[in-house]
Coordinates of C-alpha atoms in Angstrom, one line a residue:
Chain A
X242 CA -4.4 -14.9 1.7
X243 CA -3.9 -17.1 4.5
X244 CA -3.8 -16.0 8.0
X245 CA -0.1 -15.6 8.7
X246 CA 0.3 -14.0 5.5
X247 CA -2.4 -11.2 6.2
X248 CA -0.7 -10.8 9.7
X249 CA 2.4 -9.9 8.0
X250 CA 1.2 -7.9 5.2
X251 CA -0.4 -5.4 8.5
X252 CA 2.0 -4.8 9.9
X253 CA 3.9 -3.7 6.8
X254 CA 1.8 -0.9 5.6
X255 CA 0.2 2.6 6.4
X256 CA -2.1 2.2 9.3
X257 CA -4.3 4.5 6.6
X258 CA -4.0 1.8 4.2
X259 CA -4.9 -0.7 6.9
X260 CA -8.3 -0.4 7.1
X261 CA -8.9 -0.6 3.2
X262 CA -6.9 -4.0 2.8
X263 CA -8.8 -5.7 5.7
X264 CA -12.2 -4.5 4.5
X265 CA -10.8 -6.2 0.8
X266 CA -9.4 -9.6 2.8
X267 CA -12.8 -9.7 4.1
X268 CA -15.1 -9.1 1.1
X269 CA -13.1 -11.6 -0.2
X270 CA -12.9 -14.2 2.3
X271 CA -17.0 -13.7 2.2
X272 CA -17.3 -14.6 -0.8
X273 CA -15.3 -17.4 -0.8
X274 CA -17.4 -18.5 2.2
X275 CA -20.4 -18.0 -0.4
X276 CA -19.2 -20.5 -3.2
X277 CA -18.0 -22.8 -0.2
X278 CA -21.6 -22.4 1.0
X279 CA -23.4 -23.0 -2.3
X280 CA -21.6 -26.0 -3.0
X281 CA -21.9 -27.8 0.4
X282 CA -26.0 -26.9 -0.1
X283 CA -26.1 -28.7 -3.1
X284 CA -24.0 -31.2 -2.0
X285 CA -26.1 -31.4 1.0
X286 CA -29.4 -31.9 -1.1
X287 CA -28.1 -34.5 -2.9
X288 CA -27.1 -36.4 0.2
X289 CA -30.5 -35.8 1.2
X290 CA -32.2 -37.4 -2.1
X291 CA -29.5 -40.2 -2.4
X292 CA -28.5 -41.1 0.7
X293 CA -25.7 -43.1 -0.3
X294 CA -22.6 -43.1 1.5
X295 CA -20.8 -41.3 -1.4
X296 CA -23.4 -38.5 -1.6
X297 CA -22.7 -38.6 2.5
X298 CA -18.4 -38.5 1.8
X299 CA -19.0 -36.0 -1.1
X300 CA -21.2 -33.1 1.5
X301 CA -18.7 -34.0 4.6
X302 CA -16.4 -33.0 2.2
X303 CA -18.0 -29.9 1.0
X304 CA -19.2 -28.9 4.7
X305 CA -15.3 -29.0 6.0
X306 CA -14.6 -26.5 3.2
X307 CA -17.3 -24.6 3.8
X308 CA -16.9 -24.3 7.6
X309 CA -12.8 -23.4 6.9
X310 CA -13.6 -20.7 4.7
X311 CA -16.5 -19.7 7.7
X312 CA -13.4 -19.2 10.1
X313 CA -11.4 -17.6 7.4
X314 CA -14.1 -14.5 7.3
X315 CA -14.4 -14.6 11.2
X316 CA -11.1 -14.3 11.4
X317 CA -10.6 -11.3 8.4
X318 CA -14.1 -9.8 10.8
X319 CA -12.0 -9.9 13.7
X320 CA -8.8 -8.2 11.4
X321 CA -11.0 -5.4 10.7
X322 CA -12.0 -4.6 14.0
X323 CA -8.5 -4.7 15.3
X324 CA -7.3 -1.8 12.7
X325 CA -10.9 0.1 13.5
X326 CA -9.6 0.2 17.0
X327 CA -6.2 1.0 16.2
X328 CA -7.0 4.6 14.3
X329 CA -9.4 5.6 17.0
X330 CA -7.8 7.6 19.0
X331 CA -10.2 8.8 21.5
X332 CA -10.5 5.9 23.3
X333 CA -8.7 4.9 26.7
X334 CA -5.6 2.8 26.0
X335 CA -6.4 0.5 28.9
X336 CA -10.2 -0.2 27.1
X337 CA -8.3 -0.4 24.1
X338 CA -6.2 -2.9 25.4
X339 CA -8.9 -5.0 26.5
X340 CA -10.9 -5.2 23.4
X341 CA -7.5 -6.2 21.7
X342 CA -6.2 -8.5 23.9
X343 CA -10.4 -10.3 23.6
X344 CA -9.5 -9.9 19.9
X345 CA -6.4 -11.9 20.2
X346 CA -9.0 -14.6 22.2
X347 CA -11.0 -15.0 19.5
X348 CA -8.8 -15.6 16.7
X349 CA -7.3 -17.9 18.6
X350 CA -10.7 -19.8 18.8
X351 CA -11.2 -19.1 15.2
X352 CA -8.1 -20.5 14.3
X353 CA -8.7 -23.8 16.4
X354 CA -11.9 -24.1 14.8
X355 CA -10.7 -24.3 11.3
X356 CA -7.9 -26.7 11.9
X357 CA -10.2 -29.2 12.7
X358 CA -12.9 -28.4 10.2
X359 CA -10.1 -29.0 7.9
X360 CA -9.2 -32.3 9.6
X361 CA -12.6 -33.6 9.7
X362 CA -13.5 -36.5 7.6
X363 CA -16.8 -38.1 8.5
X364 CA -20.4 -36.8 9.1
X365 CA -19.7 -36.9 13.1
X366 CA -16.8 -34.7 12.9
X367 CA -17.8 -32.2 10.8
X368 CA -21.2 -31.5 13.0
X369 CA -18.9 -31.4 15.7
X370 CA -17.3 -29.0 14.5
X371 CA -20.5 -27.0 13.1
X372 CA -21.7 -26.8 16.5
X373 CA -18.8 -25.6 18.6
X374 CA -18.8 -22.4 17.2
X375 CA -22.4 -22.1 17.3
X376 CA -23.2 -20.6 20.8
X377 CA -19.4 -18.6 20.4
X378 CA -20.4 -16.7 17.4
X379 CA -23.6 -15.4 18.9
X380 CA -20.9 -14.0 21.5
X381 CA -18.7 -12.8 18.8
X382 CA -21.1 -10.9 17.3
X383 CA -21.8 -9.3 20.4
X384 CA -18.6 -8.6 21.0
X385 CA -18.6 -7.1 17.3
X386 CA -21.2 -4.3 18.7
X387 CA -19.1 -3.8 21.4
X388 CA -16.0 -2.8 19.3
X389 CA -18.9 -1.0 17.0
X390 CA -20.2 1.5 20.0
X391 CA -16.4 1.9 21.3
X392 CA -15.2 2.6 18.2
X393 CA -18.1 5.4 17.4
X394 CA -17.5 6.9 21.2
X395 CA -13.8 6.9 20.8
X396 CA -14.1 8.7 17.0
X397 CA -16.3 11.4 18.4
X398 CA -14.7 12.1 21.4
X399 CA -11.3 12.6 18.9
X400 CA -13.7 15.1 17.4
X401 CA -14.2 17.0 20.0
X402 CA -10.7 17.2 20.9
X403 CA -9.6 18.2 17.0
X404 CA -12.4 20.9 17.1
X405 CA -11.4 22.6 19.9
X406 CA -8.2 22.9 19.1
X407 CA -8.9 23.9 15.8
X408 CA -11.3 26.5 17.3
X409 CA -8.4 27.7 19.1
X410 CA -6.1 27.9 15.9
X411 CA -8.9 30.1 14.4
X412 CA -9.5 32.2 17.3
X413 CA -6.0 33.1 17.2
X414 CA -6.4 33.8 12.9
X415 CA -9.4 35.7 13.2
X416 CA -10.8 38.7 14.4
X417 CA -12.5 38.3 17.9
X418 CA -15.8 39.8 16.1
X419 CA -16.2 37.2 13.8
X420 CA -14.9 34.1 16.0
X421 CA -17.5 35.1 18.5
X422 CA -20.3 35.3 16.3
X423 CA -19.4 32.3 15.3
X424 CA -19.1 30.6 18.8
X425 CA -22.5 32.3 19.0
X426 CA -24.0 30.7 16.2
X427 CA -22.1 27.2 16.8
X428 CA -22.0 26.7 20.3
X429 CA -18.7 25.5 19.8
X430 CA -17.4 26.4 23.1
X431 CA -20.2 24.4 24.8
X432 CA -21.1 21.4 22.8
X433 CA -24.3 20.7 24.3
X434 CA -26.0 18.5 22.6
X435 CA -22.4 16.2 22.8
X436 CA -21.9 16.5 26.3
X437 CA -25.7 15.4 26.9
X438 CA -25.4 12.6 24.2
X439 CA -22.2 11.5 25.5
X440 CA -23.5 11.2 28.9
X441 CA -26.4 9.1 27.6
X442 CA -24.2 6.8 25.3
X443 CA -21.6 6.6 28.5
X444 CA -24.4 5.8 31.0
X445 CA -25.9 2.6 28.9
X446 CA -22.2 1.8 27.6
X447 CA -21.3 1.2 31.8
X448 CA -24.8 -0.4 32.5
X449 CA -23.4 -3.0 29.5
X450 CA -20.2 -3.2 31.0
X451 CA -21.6 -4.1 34.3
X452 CA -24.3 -5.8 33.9
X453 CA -22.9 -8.2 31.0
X454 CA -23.8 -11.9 32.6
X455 CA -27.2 -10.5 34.2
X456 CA -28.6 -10.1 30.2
X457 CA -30.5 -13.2 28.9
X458 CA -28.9 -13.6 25.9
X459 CA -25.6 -12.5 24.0
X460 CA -28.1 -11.0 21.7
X461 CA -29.6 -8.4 24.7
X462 CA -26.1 -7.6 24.9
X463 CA -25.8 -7.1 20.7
X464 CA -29.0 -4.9 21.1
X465 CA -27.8 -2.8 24.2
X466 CA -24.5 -1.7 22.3
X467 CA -26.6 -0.9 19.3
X468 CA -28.3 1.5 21.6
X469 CA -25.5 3.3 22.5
X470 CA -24.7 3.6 19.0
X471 CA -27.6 4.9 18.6
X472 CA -27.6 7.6 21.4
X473 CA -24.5 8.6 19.8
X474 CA -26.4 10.4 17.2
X475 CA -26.9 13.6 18.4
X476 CA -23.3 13.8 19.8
X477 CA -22.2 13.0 15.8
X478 CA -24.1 15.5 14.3
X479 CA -23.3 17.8 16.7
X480 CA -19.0 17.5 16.1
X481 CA -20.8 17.4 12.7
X482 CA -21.5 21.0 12.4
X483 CA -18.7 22.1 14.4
X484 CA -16.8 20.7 11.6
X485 CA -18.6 22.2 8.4
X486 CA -18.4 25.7 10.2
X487 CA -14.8 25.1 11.3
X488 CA -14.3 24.8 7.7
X489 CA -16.2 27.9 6.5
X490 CA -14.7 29.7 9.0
X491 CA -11.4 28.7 8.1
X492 CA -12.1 29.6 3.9
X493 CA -12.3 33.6 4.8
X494 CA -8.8 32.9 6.7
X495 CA -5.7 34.0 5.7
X496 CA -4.2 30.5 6.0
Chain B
X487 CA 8.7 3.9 -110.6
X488 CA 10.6 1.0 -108.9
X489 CA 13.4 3.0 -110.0
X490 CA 12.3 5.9 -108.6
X491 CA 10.8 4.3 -105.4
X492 CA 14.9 2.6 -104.9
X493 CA 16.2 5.8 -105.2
X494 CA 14.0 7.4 -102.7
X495 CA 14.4 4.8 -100.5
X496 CA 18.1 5.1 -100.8
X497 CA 17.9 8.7 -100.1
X498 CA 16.0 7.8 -97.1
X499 CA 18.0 5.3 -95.8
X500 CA 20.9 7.7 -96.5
X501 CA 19.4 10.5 -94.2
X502 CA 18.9 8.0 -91.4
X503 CA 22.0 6.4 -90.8
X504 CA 24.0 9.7 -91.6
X505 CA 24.3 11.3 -88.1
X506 CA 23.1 14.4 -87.4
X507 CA 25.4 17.2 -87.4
X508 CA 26.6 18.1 -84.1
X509 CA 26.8 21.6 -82.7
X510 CA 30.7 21.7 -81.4
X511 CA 29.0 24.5 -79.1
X512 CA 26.5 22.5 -77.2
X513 CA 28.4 19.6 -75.5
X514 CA 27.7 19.7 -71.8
X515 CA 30.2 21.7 -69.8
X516 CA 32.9 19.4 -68.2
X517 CA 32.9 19.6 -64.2
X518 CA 35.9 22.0 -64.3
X519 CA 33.5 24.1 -66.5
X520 CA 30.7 24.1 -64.5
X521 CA 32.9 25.0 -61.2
X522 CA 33.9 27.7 -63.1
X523 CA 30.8 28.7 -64.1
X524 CA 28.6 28.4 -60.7
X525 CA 31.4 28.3 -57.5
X526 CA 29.5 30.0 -54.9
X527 CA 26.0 27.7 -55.5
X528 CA 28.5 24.6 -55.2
X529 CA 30.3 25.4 -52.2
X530 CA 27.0 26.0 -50.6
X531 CA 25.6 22.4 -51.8
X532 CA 28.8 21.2 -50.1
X533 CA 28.7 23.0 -46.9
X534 CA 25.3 22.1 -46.3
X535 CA 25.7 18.7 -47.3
X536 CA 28.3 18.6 -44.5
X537 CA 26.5 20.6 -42.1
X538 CA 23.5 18.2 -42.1
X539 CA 26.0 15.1 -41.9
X540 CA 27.5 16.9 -38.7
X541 CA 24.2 17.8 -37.3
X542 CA 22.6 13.8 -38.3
X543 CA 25.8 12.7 -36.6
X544 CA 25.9 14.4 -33.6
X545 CA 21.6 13.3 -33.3
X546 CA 22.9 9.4 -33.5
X547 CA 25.8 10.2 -31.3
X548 CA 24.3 11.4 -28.4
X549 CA 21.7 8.7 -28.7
X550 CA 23.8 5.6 -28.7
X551 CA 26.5 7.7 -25.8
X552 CA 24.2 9.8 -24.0
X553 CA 26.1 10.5 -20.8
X554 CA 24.6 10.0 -17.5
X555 CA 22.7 13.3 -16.1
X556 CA 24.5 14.6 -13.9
X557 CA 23.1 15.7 -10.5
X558 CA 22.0 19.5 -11.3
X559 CA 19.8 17.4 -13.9
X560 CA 18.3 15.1 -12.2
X561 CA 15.4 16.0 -10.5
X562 CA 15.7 16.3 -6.9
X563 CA 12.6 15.5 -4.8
X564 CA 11.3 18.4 -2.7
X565 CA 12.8 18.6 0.7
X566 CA 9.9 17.3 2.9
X567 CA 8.2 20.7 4.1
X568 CA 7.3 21.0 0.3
X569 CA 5.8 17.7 0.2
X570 CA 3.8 18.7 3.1
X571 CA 1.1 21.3 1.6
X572 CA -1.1 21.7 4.2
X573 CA -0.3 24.1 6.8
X574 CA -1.1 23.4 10.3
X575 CA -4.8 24.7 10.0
X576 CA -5.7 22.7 6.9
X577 CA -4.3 19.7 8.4
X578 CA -6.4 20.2 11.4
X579 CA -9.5 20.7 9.2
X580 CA -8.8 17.5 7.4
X581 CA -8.1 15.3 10.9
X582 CA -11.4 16.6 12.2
X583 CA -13.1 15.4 8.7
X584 CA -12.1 12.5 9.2
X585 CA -12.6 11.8 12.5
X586 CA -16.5 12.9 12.2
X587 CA -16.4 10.6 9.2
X588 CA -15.3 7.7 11.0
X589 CA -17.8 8.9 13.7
X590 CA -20.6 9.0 11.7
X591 CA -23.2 6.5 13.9
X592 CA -26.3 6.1 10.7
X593 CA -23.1 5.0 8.4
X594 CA -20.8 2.6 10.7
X595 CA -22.0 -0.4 8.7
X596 CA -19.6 -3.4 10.0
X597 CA -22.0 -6.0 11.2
X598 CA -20.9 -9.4 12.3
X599 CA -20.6 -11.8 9.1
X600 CA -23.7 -12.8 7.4
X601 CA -22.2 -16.7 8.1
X602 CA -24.6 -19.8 8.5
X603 CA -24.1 -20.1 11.9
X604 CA -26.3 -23.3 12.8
X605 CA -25.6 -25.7 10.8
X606 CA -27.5 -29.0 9.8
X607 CA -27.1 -31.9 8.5

C-alpha cells in the first residue's frame, strides 16, 4: 500500500480499527523490507566475489530497493505511533500535539529519503543515501521510546480517571457496607502505589525532557524513556487491580 | 396309425384355432358402468387430482411472482439503544479494561524496526 493510499485509508475507518490495520501495514512492509534485504545481501556477495561492473549495477540495484522498502517500514513505524497516540486519552493535548507534529517531521524525512533511494543509480548514490538516514534513525528510535513511555503514562493516567468514576457508579449501586470494604481492601480511593509510581515515571520523564541535548547519545535518551516505562510498573498493576475488583464488584450488582 | 395320428392332429388343430367361448357376462364394465358402479371413490380421485394441481400451482406461482415484502415484513434494525447492550456500568468496566490493557508496561512491545541501519558496501 503506498503511502498516500494508507493515509487515506486512516482516515476512513474506526479509530478502533486503526490500530489493527497499521500494525498489518507494518508487518507487512517488514517483511517486504526482509526479501528486499535478502536479495541486496546476495546480490551484495556476489559483487564482492565478482567484482565486475554488472555484479556492481545488479547490488546498486538491489540496495535502492532495499533502502525504499527500509523507508516504507519507517514510515508504516511512524503510522503506528501516530494512531497509539491518537486513542490515549490521558495525555495533554499540547504534549500530544508535539509528538504529532515531530511525527509529521519525520515522515517527511522518511519520505525524502526514499525518493532518492529510488532515484539512485550508481554505487555513490546509493551509499549516499544509506548513510543519511544513519545517524537520524538512531534519533528515531529514540523518539519511538519517547512516544512508547507517553503513550504508557497517558493509558494509565485514563485508568485512573475510568476507575474512579466507575468507583463512583458503584458506590452509588451498592450498599455503603460492601463499597467500603471494598475501598478497604482496594485502596481505591488512594491509589498509592500509582501516585508514587507516577511521580517516579513523571520525575525521570521531565529530567528527559530537559535534559535531552546534555545525554551523550540518542541511545542514553532510548534508555532513559525505557526507564520510565519501566517505573511505570507499579502504577500499571496497581489501576490493574482496581480494575479486576471493579469488575467483581460490579458481578454482585444489580446492573 | 397315420390315420389315426391325422385325425388327432386335426382334432387338435381344430381345438386351437376354434376360440374359446366367451362369457357374455365378463366383459369389462364400460366407463358409464363403472361411474355407476363406484361415484363417490371417482369424484374423490378428481377432486384431489385438482386440489394438488391448485396447491402445485399456487407453489410455482408465488415462486416466479413473489411480491415484494412489504415493510411490516421486513425486518427493521433495532432502534439504536437496542444495539447498545451495555448499560452505563458495563461500558465503564470495559473502557477501564481496555485502558489497563493498553497500559500494560511488561507487554507494550512496539520497538523501533529491526532495519539494517548501517549500511555497507
Amino acid at each position: 500500500m503506498g503511502i498516500l493510499g494508507l493515509t487515506l485509508t486512516l482516515h476512513s475507518v474506526r479509530a478502533s480499527d486503526l490500530f489493527d490495520q497499521a500494525q498489518k501495514d507494518y508487518s507487512f512492509q517488514l517483511e517486504k523490507y526482509r526479501d528486499a534485504y535478502r536479495d541486496f545481501d546476495l546480490k551484495r556477495g556476489q559483487y564482492h566475489n565478482l567484482q565486475t561492473f554488472a555484479s556492481q549495477d545488479s547490488m546498486v540495484k538491489a540496495a535502492a530497493t532495499m533502502l525504499s522498502h527500509r523507508d516504507e517500514v519507517w514510515y508504516a513505524y511512524l503510522q503506528d505511533l501516530r494512531v497509539q497516540l491518537s486513542e490515549t486519552d490521558g495525555l495533554q493535548p499540547a504534549l500530544k500535539d508535539v509528538l504529532v507534529q515531530k511525527i509529521v517531521d519525520w515522515e517527511a524525512v522518511v519520505t525524502a529519503n526514499k525518493d532518492q533511494a529510488t532515484q539512485a543509480t550508481t554505487i555513490e548514490a546509493v551509499t549516499q543515501v544509506a548513510q543519511s538516514l544513519d545517524t537520524q534513525g538512531v534519533v528515531m528510535q529514540s523518539f519511538g521510546y519517547e512516544v512508547a513511555a507517553n503513550v504508557v503514562w497517558g493509558h494509565i493516567q485514563s485508568s485512573i480517571t475510568h476507575a474512579n468514576d466507575l468507583s463512583l457508579q458503584l458506590k452509588a449501586a451498592v450498599s455503603k457496607q460492601i463499597y467500603d470494604e471494598t475501598v478497604k481492601t482496594t485502596r481505591l480511593n488512594g491509589f498509592t502505589e500509582v501516585d508514587k509510581s507516577l511521580a517516579l515515571a513523571q520525575s525521570t520523564l521531565d529530567s528527559v525532557r530537559a535534559e535531552r541535548m546534555q545525554f551523550g547519545s540518542a541511545y542514553d535518551v532510548s534508555t532513559e524513556y525505557k526507564k520510565v516505562v519501566d517505573e511505570l510498573t507499579p502504577a500499571y498493576e496497581q489501576v490493574q487491580r482496581a480494575s479486576t475488583l471493579l469488575h467483581e464488584l460490579s458481578a454482585g450488582v444489580e446492573l | 396309425m397315420i390315420d389315426d395320428h391325422q385325425s388327432q392332429f386335426a382334432a387338435e388343430q381344430a381345438l386351437i384355432q376354434t376360440p374359446p367361448e366367451l362369457d357374455p357376462t365378463l366383459h369389462p364394465p364400460t366407463q358409464h358402468e363403472a361411474q355407476k358402479a363406484n361415484p363417490r371413490k371417482h369424484m374423490l380421485v378428481i377432486g384431489g387430482s385438482v386440489l394438488g394441481g391448485v396447491v402445485v400451482l399456487s407453489v410455482i406461482l408465488g415462486i416466479f411472482f413473489k411480491k415484494p415484502a412489504t415493510v411490516s415484513q421486513v425486518a427493521t434494525p433495532p432502534p439504536e439503544e437496542a444495539v447498545q447492550q451495555l448499560n452505563s456500568t458495563q461500558q465503564a468496566l470495559k473502557t477501564l479494561q481496555d485502558e489497563v490493557d493498553a497500559a500494560n508496561p511488561q507487554d507494550y512491545s512496539f520497538p523501533p524496526p529491526p532495519v539494517d541501519m548501517n549500511i555497507t558496501f
